[in-house]
PDB file of C-alpha atoms in Angstrom:
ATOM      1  CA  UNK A   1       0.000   0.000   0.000  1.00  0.00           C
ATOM      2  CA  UNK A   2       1.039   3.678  -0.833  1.00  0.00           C
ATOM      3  CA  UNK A   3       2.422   6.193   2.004  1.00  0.00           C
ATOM      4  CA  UNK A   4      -0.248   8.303   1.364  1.00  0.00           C
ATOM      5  CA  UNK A   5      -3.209   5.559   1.037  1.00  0.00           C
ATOM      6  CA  UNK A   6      -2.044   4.081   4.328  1.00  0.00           C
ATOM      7  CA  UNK A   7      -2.539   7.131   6.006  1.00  0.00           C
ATOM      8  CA  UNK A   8      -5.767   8.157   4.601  1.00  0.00           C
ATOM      9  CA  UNK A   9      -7.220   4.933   5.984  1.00  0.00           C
ATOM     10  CA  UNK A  10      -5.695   4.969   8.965  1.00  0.00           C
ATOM     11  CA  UNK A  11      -7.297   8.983   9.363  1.00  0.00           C
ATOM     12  CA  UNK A  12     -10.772   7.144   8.208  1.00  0.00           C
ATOM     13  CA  UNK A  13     -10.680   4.422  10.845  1.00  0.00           C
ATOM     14  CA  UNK A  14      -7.800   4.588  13.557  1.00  0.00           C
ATOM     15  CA  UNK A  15      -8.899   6.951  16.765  1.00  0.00           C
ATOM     16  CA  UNK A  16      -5.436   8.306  17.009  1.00  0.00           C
ATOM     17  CA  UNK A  17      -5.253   9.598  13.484  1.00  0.00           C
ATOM     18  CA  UNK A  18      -9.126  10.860  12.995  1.00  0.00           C
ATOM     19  CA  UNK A  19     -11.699  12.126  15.474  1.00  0.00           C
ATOM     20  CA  UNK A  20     -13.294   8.526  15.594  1.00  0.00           C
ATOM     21  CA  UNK A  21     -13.222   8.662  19.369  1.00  0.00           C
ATOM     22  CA  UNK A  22     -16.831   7.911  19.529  1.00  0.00           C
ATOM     23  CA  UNK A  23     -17.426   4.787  17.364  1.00  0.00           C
ATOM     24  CA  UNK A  24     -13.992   3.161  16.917  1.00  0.00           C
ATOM     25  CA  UNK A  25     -12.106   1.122  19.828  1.00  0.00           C
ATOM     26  CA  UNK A  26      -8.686  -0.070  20.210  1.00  0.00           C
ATOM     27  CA  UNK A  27      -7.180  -2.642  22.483  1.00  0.00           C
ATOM     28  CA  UNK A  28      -3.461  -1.754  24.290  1.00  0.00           C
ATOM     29  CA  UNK A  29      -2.205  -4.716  25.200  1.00  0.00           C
ATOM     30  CA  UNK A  30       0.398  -4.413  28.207  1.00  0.00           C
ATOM     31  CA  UNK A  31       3.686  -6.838  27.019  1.00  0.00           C
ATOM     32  CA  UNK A  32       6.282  -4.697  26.907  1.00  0.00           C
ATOM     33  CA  UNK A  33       7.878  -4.333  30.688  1.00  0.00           C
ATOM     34  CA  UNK A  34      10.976  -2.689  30.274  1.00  0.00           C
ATOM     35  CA  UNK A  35      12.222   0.215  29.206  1.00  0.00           C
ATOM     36  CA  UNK A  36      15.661   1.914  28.622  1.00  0.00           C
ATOM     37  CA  UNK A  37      15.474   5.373  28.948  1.00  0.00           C
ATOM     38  CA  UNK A  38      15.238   7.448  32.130  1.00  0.00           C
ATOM     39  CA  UNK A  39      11.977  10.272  31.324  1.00  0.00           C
ATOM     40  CA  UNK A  40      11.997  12.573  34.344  1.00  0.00           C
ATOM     41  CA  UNK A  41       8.220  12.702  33.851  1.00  0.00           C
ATOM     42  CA  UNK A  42       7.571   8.928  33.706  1.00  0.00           C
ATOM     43  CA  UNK A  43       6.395   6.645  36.838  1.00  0.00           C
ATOM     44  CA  UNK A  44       5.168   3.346  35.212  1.00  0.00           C
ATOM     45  CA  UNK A  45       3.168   1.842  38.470  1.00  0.00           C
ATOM     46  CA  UNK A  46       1.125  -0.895  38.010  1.00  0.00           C
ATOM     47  CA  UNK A  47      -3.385  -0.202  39.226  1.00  0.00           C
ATOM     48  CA  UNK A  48      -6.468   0.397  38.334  1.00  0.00           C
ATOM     49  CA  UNK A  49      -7.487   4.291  38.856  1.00  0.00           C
ATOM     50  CA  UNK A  50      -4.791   5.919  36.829  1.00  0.00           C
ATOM     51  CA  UNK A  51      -5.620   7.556  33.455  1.00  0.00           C
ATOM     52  CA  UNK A  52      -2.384   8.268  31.705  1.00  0.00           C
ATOM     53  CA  UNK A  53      -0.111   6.230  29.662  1.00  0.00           C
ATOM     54  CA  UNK A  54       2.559   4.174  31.009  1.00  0.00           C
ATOM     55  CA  UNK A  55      -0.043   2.567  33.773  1.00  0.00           C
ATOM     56  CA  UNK A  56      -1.005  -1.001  33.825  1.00  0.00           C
ATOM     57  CA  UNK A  57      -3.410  -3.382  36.023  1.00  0.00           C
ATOM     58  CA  UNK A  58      -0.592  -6.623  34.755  1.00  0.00           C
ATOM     59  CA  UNK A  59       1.902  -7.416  32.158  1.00  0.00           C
ATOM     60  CA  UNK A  60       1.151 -10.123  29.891  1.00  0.00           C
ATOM     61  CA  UNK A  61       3.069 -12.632  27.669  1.00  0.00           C
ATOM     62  CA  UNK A  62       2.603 -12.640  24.063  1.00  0.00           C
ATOM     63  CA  UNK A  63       0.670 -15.813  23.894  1.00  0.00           C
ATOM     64  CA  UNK A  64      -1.737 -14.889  26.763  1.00  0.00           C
ATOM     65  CA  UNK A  65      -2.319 -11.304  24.346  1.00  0.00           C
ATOM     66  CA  UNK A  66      -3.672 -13.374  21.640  1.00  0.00           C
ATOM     67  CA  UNK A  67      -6.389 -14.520  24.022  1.00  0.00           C
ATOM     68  CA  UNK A  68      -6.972 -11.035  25.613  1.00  0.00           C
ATOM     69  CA  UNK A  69      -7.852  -9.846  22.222  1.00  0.00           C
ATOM     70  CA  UNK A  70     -10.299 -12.872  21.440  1.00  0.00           C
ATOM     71  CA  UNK A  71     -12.056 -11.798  24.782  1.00  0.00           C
ATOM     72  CA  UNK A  72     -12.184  -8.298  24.068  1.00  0.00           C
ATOM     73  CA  UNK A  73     -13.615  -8.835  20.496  1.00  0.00           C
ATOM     74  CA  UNK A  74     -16.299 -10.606  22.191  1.00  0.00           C
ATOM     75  CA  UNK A  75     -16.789  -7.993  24.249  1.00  0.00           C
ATOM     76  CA  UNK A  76     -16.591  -5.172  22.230  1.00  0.00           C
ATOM     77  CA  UNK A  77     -16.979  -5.807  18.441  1.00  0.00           C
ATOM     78  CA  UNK A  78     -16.099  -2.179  17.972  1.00  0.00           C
ATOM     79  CA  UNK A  79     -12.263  -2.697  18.536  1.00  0.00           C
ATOM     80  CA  UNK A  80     -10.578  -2.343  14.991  1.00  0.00           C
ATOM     81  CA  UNK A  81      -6.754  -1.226  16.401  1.00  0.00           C
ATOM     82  CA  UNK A  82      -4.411  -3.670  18.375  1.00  0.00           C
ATOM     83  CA  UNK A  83      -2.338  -1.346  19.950  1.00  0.00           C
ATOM     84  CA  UNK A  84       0.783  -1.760  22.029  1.00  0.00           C
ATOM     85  CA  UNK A  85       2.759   1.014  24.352  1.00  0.00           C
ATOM     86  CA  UNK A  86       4.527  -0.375  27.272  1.00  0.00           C
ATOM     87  CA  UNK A  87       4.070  -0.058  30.049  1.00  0.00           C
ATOM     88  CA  UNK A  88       7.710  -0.179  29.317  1.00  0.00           C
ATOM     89  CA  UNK A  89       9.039   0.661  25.677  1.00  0.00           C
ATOM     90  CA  UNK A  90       7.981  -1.819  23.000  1.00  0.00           C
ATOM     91  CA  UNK A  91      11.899  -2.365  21.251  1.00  0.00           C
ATOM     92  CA  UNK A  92      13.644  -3.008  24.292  1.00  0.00           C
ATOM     93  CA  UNK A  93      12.171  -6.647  24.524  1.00  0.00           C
ATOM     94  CA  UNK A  94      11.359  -8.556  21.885  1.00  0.00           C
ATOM     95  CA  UNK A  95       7.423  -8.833  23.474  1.00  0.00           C
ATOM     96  CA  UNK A  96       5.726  -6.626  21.233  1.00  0.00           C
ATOM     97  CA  UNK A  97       7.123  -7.361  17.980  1.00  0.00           C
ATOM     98  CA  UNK A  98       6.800 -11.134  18.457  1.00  0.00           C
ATOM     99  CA  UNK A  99       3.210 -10.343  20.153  1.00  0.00           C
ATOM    100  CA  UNK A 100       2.099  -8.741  16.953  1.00  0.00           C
ATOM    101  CA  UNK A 101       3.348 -11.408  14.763  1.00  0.00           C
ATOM    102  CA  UNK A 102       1.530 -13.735  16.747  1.00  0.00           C
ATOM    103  CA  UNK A 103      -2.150 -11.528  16.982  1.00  0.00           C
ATOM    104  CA  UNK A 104      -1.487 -10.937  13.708  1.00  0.00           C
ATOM    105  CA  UNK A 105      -1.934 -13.798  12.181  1.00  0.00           C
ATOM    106  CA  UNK A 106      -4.917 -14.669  14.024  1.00  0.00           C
ATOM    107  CA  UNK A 107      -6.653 -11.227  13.447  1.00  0.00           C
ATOM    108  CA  UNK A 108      -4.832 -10.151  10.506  1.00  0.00           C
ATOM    109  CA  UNK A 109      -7.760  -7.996   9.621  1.00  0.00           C
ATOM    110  CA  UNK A 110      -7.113  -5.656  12.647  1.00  0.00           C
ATOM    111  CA  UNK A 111      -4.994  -2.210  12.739  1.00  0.00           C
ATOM    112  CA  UNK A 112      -1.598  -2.795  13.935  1.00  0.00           C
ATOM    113  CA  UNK A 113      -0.496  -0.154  16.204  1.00  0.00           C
ATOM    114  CA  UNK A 114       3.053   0.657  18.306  1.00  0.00           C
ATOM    115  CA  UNK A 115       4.670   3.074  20.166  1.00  0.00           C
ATOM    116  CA  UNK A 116       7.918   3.346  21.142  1.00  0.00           C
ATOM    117  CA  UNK A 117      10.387   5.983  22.125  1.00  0.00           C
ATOM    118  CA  UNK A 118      12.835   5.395  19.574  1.00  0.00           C
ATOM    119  CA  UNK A 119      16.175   4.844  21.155  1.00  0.00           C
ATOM    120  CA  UNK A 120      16.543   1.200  18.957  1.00  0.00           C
ATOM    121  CA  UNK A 121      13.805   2.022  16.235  1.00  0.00           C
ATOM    122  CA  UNK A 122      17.313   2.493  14.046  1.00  0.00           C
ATOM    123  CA  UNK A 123      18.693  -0.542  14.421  1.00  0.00           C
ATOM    124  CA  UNK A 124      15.680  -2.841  14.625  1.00  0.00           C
ATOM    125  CA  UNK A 125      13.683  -0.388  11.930  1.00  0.00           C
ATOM    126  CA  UNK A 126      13.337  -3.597   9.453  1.00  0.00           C
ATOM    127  CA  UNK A 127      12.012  -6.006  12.208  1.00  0.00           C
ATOM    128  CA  UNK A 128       9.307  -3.229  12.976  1.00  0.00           C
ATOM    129  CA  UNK A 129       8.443  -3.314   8.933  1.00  0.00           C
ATOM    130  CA  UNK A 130       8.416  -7.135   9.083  1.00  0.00           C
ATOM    131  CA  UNK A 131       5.846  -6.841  11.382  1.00  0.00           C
ATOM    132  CA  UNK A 132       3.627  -5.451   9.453  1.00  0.00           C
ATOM    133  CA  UNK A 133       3.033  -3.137  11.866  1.00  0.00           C
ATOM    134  CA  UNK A 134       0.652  -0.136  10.352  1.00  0.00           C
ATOM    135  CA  UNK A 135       1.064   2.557  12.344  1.00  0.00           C
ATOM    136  CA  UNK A 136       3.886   3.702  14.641  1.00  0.00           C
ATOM    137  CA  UNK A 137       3.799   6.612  17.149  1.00  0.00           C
ATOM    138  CA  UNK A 138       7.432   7.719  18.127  1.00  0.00           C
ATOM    139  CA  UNK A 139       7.157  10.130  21.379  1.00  0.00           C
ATOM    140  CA  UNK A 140      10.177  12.766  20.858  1.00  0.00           C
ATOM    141  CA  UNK A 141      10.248  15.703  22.936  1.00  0.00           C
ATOM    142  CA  UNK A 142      13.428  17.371  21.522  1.00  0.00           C
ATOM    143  CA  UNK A 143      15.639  17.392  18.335  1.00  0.00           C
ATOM    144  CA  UNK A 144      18.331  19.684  20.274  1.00  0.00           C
ATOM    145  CA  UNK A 145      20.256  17.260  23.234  1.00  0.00           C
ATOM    146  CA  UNK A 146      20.654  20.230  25.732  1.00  0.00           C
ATOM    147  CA  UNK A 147      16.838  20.896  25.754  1.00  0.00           C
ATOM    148  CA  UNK A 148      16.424  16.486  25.864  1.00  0.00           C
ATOM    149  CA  UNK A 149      18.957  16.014  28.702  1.00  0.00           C
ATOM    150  CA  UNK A 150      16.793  18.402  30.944  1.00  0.00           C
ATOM    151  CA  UNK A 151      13.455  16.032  30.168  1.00  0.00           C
ATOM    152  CA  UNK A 152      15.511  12.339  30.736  1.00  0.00           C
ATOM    153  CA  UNK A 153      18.350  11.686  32.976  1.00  0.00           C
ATOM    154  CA  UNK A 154      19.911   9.512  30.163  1.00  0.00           C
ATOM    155  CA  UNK A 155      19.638   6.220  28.314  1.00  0.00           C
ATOM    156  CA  UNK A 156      20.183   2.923  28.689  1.00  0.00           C
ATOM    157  CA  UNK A 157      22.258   1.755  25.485  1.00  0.00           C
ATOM    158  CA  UNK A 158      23.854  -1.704  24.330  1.00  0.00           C
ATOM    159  CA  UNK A 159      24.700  -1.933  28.328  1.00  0.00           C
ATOM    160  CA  UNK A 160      25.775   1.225  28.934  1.00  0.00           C
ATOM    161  CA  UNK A 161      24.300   3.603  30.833  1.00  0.00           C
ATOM    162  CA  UNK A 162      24.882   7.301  29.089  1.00  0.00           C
ATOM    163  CA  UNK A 163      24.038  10.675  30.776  1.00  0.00           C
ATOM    164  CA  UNK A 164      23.022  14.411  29.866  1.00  0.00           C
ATOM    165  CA  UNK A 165      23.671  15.603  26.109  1.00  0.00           C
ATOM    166  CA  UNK A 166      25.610  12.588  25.115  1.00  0.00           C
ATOM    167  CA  UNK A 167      22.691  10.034  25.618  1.00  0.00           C
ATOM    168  CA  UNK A 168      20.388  13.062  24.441  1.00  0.00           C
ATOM    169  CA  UNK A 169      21.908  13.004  21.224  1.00  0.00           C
ATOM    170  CA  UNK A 170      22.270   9.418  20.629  1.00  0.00           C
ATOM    171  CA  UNK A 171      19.129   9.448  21.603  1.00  0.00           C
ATOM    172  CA  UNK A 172      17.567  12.202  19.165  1.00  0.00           C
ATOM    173  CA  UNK A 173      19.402  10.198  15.911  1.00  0.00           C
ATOM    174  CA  UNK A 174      18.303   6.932  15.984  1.00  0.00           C
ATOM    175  CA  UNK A 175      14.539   8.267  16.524  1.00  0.00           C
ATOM    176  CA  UNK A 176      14.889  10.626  13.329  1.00  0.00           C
ATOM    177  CA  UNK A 177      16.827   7.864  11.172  1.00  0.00           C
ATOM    178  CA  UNK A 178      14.498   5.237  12.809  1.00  0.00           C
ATOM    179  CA  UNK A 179      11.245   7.225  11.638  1.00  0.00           C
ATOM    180  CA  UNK A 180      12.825   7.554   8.136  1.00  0.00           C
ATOM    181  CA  UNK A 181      13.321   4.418   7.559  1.00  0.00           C
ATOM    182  CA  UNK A 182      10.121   2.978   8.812  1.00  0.00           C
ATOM    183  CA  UNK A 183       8.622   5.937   6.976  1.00  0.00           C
ATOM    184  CA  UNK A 184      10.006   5.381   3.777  1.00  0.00           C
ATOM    185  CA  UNK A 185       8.889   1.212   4.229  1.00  0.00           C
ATOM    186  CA  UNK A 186       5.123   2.712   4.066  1.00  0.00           C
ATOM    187  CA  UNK A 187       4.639   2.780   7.663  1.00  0.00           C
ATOM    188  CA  UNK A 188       2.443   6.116   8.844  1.00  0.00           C
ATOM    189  CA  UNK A 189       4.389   7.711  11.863  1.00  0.00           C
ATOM    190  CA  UNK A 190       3.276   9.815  14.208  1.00  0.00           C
ATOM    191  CA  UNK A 191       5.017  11.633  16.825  1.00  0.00           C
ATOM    192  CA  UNK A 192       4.162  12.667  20.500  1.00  0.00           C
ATOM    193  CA  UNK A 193       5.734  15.364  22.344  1.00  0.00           C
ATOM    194  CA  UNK A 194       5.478  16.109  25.736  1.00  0.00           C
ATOM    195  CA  UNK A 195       4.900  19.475  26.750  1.00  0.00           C
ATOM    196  CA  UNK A 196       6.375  20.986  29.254  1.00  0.00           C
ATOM    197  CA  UNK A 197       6.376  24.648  28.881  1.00  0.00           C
ATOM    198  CA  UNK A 198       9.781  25.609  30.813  1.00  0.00           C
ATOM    199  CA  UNK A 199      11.601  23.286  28.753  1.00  0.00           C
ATOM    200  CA  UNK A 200      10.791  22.356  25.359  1.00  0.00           C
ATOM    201  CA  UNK A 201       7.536  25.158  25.124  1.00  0.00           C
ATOM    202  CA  UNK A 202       9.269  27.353  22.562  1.00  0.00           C
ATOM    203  CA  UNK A 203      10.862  23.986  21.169  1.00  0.00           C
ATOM    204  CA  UNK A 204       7.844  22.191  19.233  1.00  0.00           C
ATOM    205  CA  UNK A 205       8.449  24.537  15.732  1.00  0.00           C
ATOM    206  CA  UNK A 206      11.603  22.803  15.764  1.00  0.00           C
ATOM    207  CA  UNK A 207      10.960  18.893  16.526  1.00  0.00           C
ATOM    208  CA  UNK A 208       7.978  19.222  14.088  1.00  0.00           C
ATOM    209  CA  UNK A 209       9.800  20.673  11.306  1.00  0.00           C
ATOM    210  CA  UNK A 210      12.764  18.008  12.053  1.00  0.00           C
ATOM    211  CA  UNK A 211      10.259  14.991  12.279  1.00  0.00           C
ATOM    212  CA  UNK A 212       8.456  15.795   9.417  1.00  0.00           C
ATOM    213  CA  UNK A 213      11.206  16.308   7.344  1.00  0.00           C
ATOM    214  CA  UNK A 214      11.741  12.669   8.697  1.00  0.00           C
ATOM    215  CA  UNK A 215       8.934  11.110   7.033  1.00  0.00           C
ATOM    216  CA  UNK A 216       6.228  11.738  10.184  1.00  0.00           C
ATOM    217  CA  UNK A 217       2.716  12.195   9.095  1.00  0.00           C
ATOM    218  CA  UNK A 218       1.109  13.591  12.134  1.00  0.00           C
ATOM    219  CA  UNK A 219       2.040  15.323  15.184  1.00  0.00           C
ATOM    220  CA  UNK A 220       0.471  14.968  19.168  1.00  0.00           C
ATOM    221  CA  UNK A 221       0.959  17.463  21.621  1.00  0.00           C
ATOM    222  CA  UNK A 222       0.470  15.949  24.886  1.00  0.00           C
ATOM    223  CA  UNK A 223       0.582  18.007  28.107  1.00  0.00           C
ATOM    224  CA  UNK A 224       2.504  17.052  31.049  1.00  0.00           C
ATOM    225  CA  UNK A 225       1.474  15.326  33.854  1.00  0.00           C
ATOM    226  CA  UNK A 226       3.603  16.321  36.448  1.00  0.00           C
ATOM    227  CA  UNK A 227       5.317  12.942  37.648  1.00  0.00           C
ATOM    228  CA  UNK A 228       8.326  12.060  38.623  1.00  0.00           C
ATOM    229  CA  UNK A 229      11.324  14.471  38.659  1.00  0.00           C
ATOM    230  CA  UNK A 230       9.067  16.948  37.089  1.00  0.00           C
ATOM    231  CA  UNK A 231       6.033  16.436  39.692  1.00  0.00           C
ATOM    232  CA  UNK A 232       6.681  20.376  40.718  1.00  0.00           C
ATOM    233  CA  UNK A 233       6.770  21.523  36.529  1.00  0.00           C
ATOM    234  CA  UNK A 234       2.857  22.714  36.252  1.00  0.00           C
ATOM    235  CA  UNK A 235       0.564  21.600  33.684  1.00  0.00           C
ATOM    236  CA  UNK A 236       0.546  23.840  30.544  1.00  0.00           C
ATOM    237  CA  UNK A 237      -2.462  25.719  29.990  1.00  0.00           C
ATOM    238  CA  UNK A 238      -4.959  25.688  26.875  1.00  0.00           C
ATOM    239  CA  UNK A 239      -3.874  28.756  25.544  1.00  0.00           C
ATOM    240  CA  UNK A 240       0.242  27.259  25.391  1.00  0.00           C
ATOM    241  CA  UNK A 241      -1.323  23.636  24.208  1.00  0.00           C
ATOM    242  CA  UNK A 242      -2.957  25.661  21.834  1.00  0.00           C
ATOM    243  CA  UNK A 243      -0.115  27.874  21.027  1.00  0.00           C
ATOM    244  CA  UNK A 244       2.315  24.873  20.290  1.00  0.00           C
ATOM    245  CA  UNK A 245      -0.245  23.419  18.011  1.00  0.00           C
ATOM    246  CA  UNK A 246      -0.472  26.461  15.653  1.00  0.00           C
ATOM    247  CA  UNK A 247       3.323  26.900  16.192  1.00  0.00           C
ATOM    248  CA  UNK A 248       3.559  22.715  14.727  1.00  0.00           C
ATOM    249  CA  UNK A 249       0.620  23.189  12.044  1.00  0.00           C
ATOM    250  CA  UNK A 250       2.390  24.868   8.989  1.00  0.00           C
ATOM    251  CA  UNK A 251       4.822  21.293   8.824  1.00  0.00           C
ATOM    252  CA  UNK A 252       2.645  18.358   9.377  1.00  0.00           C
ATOM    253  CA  UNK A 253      -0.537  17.590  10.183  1.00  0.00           C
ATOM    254  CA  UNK A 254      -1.733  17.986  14.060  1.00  0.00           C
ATOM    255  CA  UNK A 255      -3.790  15.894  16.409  1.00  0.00           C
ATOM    256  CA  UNK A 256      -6.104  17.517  18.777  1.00  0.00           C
ATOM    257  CA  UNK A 257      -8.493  14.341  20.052  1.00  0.00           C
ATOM    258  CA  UNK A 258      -5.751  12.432  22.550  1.00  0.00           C
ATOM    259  CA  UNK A 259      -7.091  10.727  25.373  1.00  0.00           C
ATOM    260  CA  UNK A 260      -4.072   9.713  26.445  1.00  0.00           C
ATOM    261  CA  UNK A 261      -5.024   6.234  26.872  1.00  0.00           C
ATOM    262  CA  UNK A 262      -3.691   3.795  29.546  1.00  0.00           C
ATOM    263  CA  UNK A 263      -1.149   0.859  28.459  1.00  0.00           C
ATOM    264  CA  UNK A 264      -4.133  -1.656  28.855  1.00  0.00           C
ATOM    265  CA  UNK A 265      -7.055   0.392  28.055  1.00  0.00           C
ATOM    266  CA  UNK A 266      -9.658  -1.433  25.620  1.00  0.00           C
ATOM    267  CA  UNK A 267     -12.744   0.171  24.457  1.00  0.00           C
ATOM    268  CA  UNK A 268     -13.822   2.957  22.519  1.00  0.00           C
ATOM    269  CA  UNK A 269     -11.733   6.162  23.857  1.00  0.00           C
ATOM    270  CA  UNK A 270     -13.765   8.448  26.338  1.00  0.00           C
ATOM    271  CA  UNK A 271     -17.011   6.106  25.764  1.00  0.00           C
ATOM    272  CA  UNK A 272     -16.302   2.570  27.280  1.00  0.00           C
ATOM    273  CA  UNK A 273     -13.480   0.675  29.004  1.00  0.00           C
ATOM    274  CA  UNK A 274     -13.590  -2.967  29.965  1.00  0.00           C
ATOM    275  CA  UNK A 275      -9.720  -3.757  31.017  1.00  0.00           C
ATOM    276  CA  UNK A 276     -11.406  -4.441  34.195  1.00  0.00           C
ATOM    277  CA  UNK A 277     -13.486  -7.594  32.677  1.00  0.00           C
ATOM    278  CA  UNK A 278     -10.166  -8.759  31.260  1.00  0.00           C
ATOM    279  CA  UNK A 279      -6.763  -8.223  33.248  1.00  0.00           C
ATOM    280  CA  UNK A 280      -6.802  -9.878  36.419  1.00  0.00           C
ATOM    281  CA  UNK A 281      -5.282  -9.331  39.791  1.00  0.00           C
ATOM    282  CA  UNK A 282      -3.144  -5.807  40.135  1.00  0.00           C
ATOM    283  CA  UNK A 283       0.291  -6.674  41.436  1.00  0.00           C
ATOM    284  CA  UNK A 284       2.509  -3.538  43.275  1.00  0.00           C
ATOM    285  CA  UNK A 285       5.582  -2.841  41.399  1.00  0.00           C
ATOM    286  CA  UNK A 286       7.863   0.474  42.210  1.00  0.00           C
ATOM    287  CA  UNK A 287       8.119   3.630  40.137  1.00  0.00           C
ATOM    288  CA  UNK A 288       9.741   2.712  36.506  1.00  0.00           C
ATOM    289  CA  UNK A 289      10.518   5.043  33.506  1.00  0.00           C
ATOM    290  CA  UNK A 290       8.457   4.722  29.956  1.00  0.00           C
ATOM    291  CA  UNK A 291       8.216   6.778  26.701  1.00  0.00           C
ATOM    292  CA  UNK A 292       4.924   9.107  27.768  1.00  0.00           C
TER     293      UNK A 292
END
């Protein structure tokens, strides 16, 4: 299928490219534990009451996931997207790109959808492709390492463990030569960036010229949730949200419906949610990092 077809149906039918928030539903399903960079933002802990991404009621295995989706298409015919985004990152295990070969060919008429934060997307950009995978969201909140360093305390990379601007800018490369290559494959990319105003607020021109130039078809501004190292930054307000959008708009095409969905919701966004029917017992876990 053509770039540009792919992402015309995925506008038609997938709630994170079109405002089909209302009749379309999408199941996350929670495989991917681990995660390899350090997001001051990001607490991954594992319950039920938590709206925001990187939360989780379990982790499953790939082959349970292929039976989570069975029960949720019982339960709610409406799902068309099998989604995937952590609670961890999906490319530092091998969990989500083995879970969607597996769903896949059990549901292959289902959207295939990942997100990631990009740190391997270069190296392991053809196993994402022969996944089939149709959409992939890529959260980068900076193209310039000075402004990244201040949002993550560093990365976690073929087992070392790099700080400030130097695991910044390894960082910001393999997600820009990671989205053009996927990009280029037919994949539709989209981007998330987290906005935090006293950090990357007069940054967004920048990351959505670069990602666009990249090959990214859409771009999601998501405001922070203050978390983590960044639990005294405030929330941005509707006028800067607002602001950063019209700042993006003249390079690539904007999203304004996020829900910001949890790493195991299933249902039609802001309409229904039955993760409770299907993921069983919580279990406590301590305060991890993910990809927002």
């Amino acid at each position: 299928m053509e770039k540009e077809d792919n992402y015309k149906k995925l506008q038609e039918s997938h709630p994170c490219f079109g405002n089909h928030s209302a009749t379309t539903g999408r199941i996350h399903l929670p495989v991917s534990e681990t995660c390899n960079i350090a997001c001051k933002f990001c607490t991954r802990p594992r319950n039920a009451t938590e709206n925001r991404p990187g939360v989780t009621r379990e982790v499953i295995s790939p082959e349970e996931a292929v039976f989570v989706v069975k029960q949720s298409l019982d339960i709610c015919p409406d799902i068309k997207v099998i989604g995937i985004a952590g609670p961890g990152d999906t490319l530092a295990t091998e969990d989500a790109l083995k879970t969607f070969r597996l769903v896949g060919k059990t549901f292959p008429d289902l959207l295939k959808c990942m997100s990631t934060n990009g740190l391997l997307l270069n190296e392991l950009a053809e196993e994402v492709i022969k996944a089939e995978i149709d959409s992939l969201t890529v959260t980068v909140n900076a193209v310039e390492p000075a402004i990244e360093a201040k949002l993550n305390d560093g990365i976690f990379y073929h087992g070392r463990w790099i700080e400030g601007e130097e695991g910044a800018k390894i960082l910001i490369e393999n997600q820009l030569e990671g989205i053009r290559k996927v990009s280029k494959a037919g994949i539709t990319v989209k981007v998330n960036t987290v906005l935090v105003p006293s950090i990357n607020g007069t940054h967004i021109e920048e990351i959505a010229r670069a990602v666009s130039d990249a090959g990214a078809k859409i771009y999601n501004i998501i405001p922070l949730i203050p978390n983590g190292k960044l639990k005294e930054e405030r929330i941005p307000t509707c006028q800067e949200i607002d602001m950063a959008r019209n700042k993006a708009a003249p390079y690539i095409d904007v999203f304004r419906h996020c829900q910001r969905c949890r790493a195991d919701a299933i249902g039609v966004p802001g309409k229904s949610d039955f993760a409770s029917q299907i993921y069983g017992n919580q279990r406590a876990a301590g305060d991890t990092f993910s990809h927002g």
